[in-house]
């Protein structure tokens, strides 16, 4: 069945699904939907209007975590949820932590005001961005650093959706000019390097960089 992904490529949730589609080697079409001013027909696929959404033939799915689970269940292949129920629960927790605890600060508190706000006619409060960077984000990153420990991935040697979900937030920070401090968060910093070296990620980043350059007037 034909798979279509809807959304804009700089959304961390859209990126999460693009990486998963590549990891699972699922061919798909990509239809651009902006996070603001979505067309009316899109609400039939994504009832809250949010991106990403995905269709697989007649099936309509919204929410990156729902889509991630569906891709794993429907296509099989190497598990991105670890190899036992405890691992799977840990992956889901870390995915939720990245999507609901880190994202409000990394993506909506730093990336959006720095990179997107001006292009959609909104003003950006750099003082608020600095508070986010100095006060809100560090304890969240400290927790993730402790969870990672000295291991390459959150599940140890096994790459998982947890690495993708956390990495997607770190990529939005990097797009906003905030590569995380490798002396304070060495584990997360090297996880990000390992993640961006995977072909599922390195293949999608050039288009993202070009778009960030365009939005920030560097092109
Ligand atoms: N939990 C959702 C969050 C999706 C989300 O918040 N996407 C943002 C863009 S990064 C969006 O669509 N915002 C527009 C809106 O909320 O109307 C997911 O994982 O897909």
Short mmCIF file of C-alpha atoms and ligand atoms in Angstrom, two decimals:
data_model
loop_
_atom_site.label_atom_id
_atom_site.label_comp_id
_atom_site.label_asym_id
_atom_site.label_seq_id
_atom_site.Cartn_x
_atom_site.Cartn_y
_atom_site.Cartn_z
CA UNK A 1 0.00 0.00 0.00
CA UNK A 2 1.17 3.53 -0.72
CA UNK A 3 2.41 5.45 2.28
CA UNK A 4 2.19 9.25 2.44
CA UNK A 5 3.71 11.36 5.20
CA UNK A 6 2.23 14.81 5.82
CA UNK A 7 4.10 17.63 7.51
CA UNK A 8 6.99 20.08 7.45
CA UNK A 9 10.53 18.80 7.64
CA UNK A 10 11.77 20.97 10.51
CA UNK A 11 9.18 19.60 12.94
CA UNK A 12 10.95 17.18 15.32
CA UNK A 13 7.91 14.89 15.20
CA UNK A 14 7.93 14.80 11.41
CA UNK A 15 11.68 14.15 11.51
CA UNK A 16 11.10 11.28 13.92
CA UNK A 17 8.77 9.61 11.41
CA UNK A 18 11.07 10.32 8.45
CA UNK A 19 13.93 8.62 10.30
CA UNK A 20 11.71 5.65 11.16
CA UNK A 21 10.53 5.28 7.58
CA UNK A 22 14.19 5.21 6.50
CA UNK A 23 15.20 2.80 9.28
CA UNK A 24 12.37 0.45 8.29
CA UNK A 25 13.19 1.02 4.59
CA UNK A 26 9.60 1.94 3.77
CA UNK A 27 9.17 3.92 0.55
CA UNK A 28 6.80 6.88 0.90
CA UNK A 29 5.63 10.13 -0.58
CA UNK A 30 5.94 13.33 1.37
CA UNK A 31 3.26 16.01 1.22
CA UNK A 32 4.08 19.39 2.73
CA UNK A 33 1.65 20.58 5.41
CA UNK A 34 2.63 23.65 7.44
CA UNK A 35 2.13 23.68 11.22
CA UNK A 36 0.01 26.83 10.83
CA UNK A 37 -2.72 27.36 8.24
CA UNK A 38 -3.32 23.70 7.48
CA UNK A 39 -5.83 23.08 4.66
CA UNK A 40 -9.34 22.04 5.75
CA UNK A 41 -9.07 18.56 4.18
CA UNK A 42 -6.07 17.80 6.39
CA UNK A 43 -8.28 17.64 9.52
CA UNK A 44 -9.84 14.49 8.11
CA UNK A 45 -6.43 12.82 8.42
CA UNK A 46 -5.17 14.64 11.52
CA UNK A 47 -8.20 15.67 13.62
CA UNK A 48 -6.19 18.14 15.72
CA UNK A 49 -4.51 19.53 12.61
CA UNK A 50 -1.07 18.68 13.95
CA UNK A 51 1.87 17.39 11.99
CA UNK A 52 2.88 14.68 11.27
CA UNK A 53 0.11 12.49 9.93
CA UNK A 54 0.48 9.43 7.77
CA UNK A 55 -1.76 7.51 5.44
CA UNK A 56 -1.18 3.91 4.44
CA UNK A 57 -3.75 3.14 1.77
CA UNK A 58 -7.09 3.96 3.44
CA UNK A 59 -5.64 4.07 6.95
CA UNK A 60 -5.25 7.55 8.44
CA UNK A 61 -2.96 8.09 11.43
CA UNK A 62 -2.03 11.15 13.47
CA UNK A 63 0.64 11.57 16.17
CA UNK A 64 4.26 10.53 15.72
CA UNK A 65 4.22 8.00 18.57
CA UNK A 66 1.12 6.30 17.16
CA UNK A 67 2.68 6.28 13.70
CA UNK A 68 5.97 4.92 15.09
CA UNK A 69 4.21 1.99 16.77
CA UNK A 70 2.17 1.29 13.63
CA UNK A 71 5.24 1.21 11.40
CA UNK A 72 6.93 -1.25 13.75
CA UNK A 73 3.84 -3.47 14.09
CA UNK A 74 2.87 -3.45 10.43
CA UNK A 75 6.29 -3.76 8.81
CA UNK A 76 8.20 -5.81 11.38
CA UNK A 77 11.94 -5.70 10.82
CA UNK A 78 14.48 -5.00 13.54
CA UNK A 79 12.70 -3.76 16.66
CA UNK A 80 13.16 -0.12 17.57
CA UNK A 81 11.51 -0.88 20.94
CA UNK A 82 14.23 -3.17 22.30
CA UNK A 83 13.92 -6.89 22.80
CA UNK A 84 11.64 -7.31 25.82
CA UNK A 85 8.64 -5.60 27.47
CA UNK A 86 10.81 -3.75 29.99
CA UNK A 87 12.95 -2.28 27.21
CA UNK A 88 9.83 -1.34 25.25
CA UNK A 89 8.38 0.47 28.27
CA UNK A 90 11.66 2.35 28.78
CA UNK A 91 11.70 3.36 25.12
CA UNK A 92 8.11 4.65 25.35
CA UNK A 93 8.91 6.58 28.53
CA UNK A 94 11.94 8.26 26.96
CA UNK A 95 9.98 8.99 23.78
CA UNK A 96 7.25 10.60 25.89
CA UNK A 97 9.84 12.51 27.89
CA UNK A 98 11.42 13.89 24.71
CA UNK A 99 8.08 14.71 23.05
CA UNK A 100 6.25 16.22 26.02
CA UNK A 101 8.90 17.45 28.48
CA UNK A 102 11.91 18.43 26.35
CA UNK A 103 10.10 19.64 23.21
CA UNK A 104 8.21 22.52 24.87
CA UNK A 105 11.62 24.04 25.68
CA UNK A 106 13.97 22.83 22.90
CA UNK A 107 11.59 23.16 19.96
CA UNK A 108 8.93 25.62 21.08
CA UNK A 109 11.10 27.62 23.51
CA UNK A 110 14.31 27.92 21.46
CA UNK A 111 13.97 26.66 17.87
CA UNK A 112 10.62 28.28 17.10
CA UNK A 113 11.45 31.82 18.30
CA UNK A 114 14.95 31.76 16.81
CA UNK A 115 14.23 30.16 13.43
CA UNK A 116 10.53 30.24 12.58
CA UNK A 117 8.85 33.12 14.42
CA UNK A 118 9.94 35.92 12.11
CA UNK A 119 8.90 34.04 8.96
CA UNK A 120 5.34 33.67 10.32
CA UNK A 121 5.09 37.28 11.44
CA UNK A 122 5.62 36.64 15.14
CA UNK A 123 8.10 38.36 17.40
CA UNK A 124 10.73 36.45 19.34
CA UNK A 125 11.71 37.12 22.93
CA UNK A 126 15.45 36.37 23.16
CA UNK A 127 15.43 36.97 26.93
CA UNK A 128 12.86 34.18 27.25
CA UNK A 129 15.00 31.96 25.00
CA UNK A 130 17.96 32.57 27.32
CA UNK A 131 15.85 31.62 30.36
CA UNK A 132 14.82 28.44 28.59
CA UNK A 133 18.45 27.61 27.77
CA UNK A 134 19.79 28.46 31.21
CA UNK A 135 16.98 27.37 33.53
CA UNK A 136 14.47 25.01 31.93
CA UNK A 137 16.52 22.78 29.65
CA UNK A 138 19.57 21.87 31.78
CA UNK A 139 17.73 19.74 34.38
CA UNK A 140 15.95 17.85 31.61
CA UNK A 141 19.24 17.18 29.83
CA UNK A 142 20.87 16.21 33.15
CA UNK A 143 18.18 13.55 33.61
CA UNK A 144 18.70 12.18 30.10
CA UNK A 145 22.48 12.17 30.58
CA UNK A 146 22.06 10.10 33.76
CA UNK A 147 19.69 7.71 31.98
CA UNK A 148 22.18 7.25 29.15
CA UNK A 149 25.23 6.75 31.37
CA UNK A 150 28.34 5.65 29.51
CA UNK A 151 26.45 3.65 26.94
CA UNK A 152 26.19 4.46 23.24
CA UNK A 153 22.37 4.30 23.16
CA UNK A 154 19.60 4.45 25.77
CA UNK A 155 19.20 0.67 25.56
CA UNK A 156 22.94 0.06 25.70
CA UNK A 157 24.19 -1.45 22.45
CA UNK A 158 20.75 -1.54 20.84
CA UNK A 159 19.61 1.49 18.85
CA UNK A 160 16.00 2.42 19.55
CA UNK A 161 13.20 4.92 19.10
CA UNK A 162 14.30 6.55 22.37
CA UNK A 163 17.54 7.64 20.69
CA UNK A 164 15.60 8.98 17.72
CA UNK A 165 13.06 10.90 19.82
CA UNK A 166 15.67 12.52 22.07
CA UNK A 167 18.01 13.14 19.12
CA UNK A 168 15.23 14.90 17.18
CA UNK A 169 14.95 17.48 19.96
CA UNK A 170 18.73 17.95 20.04
CA UNK A 171 18.69 18.53 16.27
CA UNK A 172 16.13 21.33 16.66
CA UNK A 173 18.39 22.92 19.28
CA UNK A 174 21.35 22.61 16.90
CA UNK A 175 19.33 24.21 14.09
CA UNK A 176 18.78 27.13 16.49
CA UNK A 177 22.55 27.48 17.02
CA UNK A 178 22.59 25.60 20.32
CA UNK A 179 24.73 22.48 20.06
CA UNK A 180 24.56 21.02 23.56
CA UNK A 181 27.63 21.49 25.73
CA UNK A 182 29.76 18.37 25.23
CA UNK A 183 31.56 18.92 28.54
CA UNK A 184 28.36 19.05 30.58
CA UNK A 185 26.43 16.41 28.61
CA UNK A 186 29.16 14.25 26.98
CA UNK A 187 26.93 11.21 26.56
CA UNK A 188 24.09 13.07 24.87
CA UNK A 189 26.54 15.00 22.77
CA UNK A 190 28.14 11.83 21.39
CA UNK A 191 24.73 10.19 20.98
CA UNK A 192 23.82 13.11 18.73
CA UNK A 193 27.01 12.60 16.68
CA UNK A 194 26.32 8.87 16.35
CA UNK A 195 22.71 9.53 15.40
CA UNK A 196 23.49 12.12 12.73
CA UNK A 197 26.06 9.72 11.23
CA UNK A 198 23.37 7.10 10.53
CA UNK A 199 22.26 7.17 6.91
CA UNK A 200 18.59 7.44 7.97
CA UNK A 201 19.46 10.82 9.50
CA UNK A 202 22.38 12.12 7.42
CA UNK A 203 20.27 11.68 4.28
CA UNK A 204 17.56 14.07 5.51
CA UNK A 205 19.66 16.77 7.19
CA UNK A 206 20.96 18.67 4.12
CA UNK A 207 17.42 19.71 3.14
CA UNK A 208 16.77 20.78 6.73
CA UNK A 209 19.96 22.85 6.81
CA UNK A 210 19.03 24.51 3.52
CA UNK A 211 15.60 25.42 4.89
CA UNK A 212 17.04 26.80 8.14
CA UNK A 213 19.49 28.86 6.07
CA UNK A 214 16.61 30.19 3.98
CA UNK A 215 14.44 31.02 7.00
CA UNK A 216 17.28 32.83 8.73
CA UNK A 217 18.30 34.78 5.63
CA UNK A 218 21.64 33.02 5.25
CA UNK A 219 20.79 31.92 1.69
N1 LIG B 1 2.22 14.61 19.95
C1 LIG B 1 2.25 15.09 18.58
C2 LIG B 1 2.77 16.52 18.55
C3 LIG B 1 2.74 17.10 17.15
C4 LIG B 1 2.91 18.61 17.18
O1 LIG B 1 2.69 19.27 18.21
N2 LIG B 1 3.30 19.16 16.02
C5 LIG B 1 3.37 20.61 15.91
C6 LIG B 1 4.50 21.03 14.97
S1 LIG B 1 6.10 20.62 15.58
C7 LIG B 1 2.08 21.10 15.29
O2 LIG B 1 1.53 20.47 14.43
N3 LIG B 1 1.61 22.26 15.73
C8 LIG B 1 0.44 22.86 15.16
C9 LIG B 1 -0.75 22.84 16.06
O3 LIG B 1 -0.64 22.42 17.23
O4 LIG B 1 -1.80 23.26 15.59
C10 LIG B 1 3.12 14.14 17.75
O5 LIG B 1 3.97 13.47 18.33
O6 LIG B 1 2.92 14.03 16.53
#
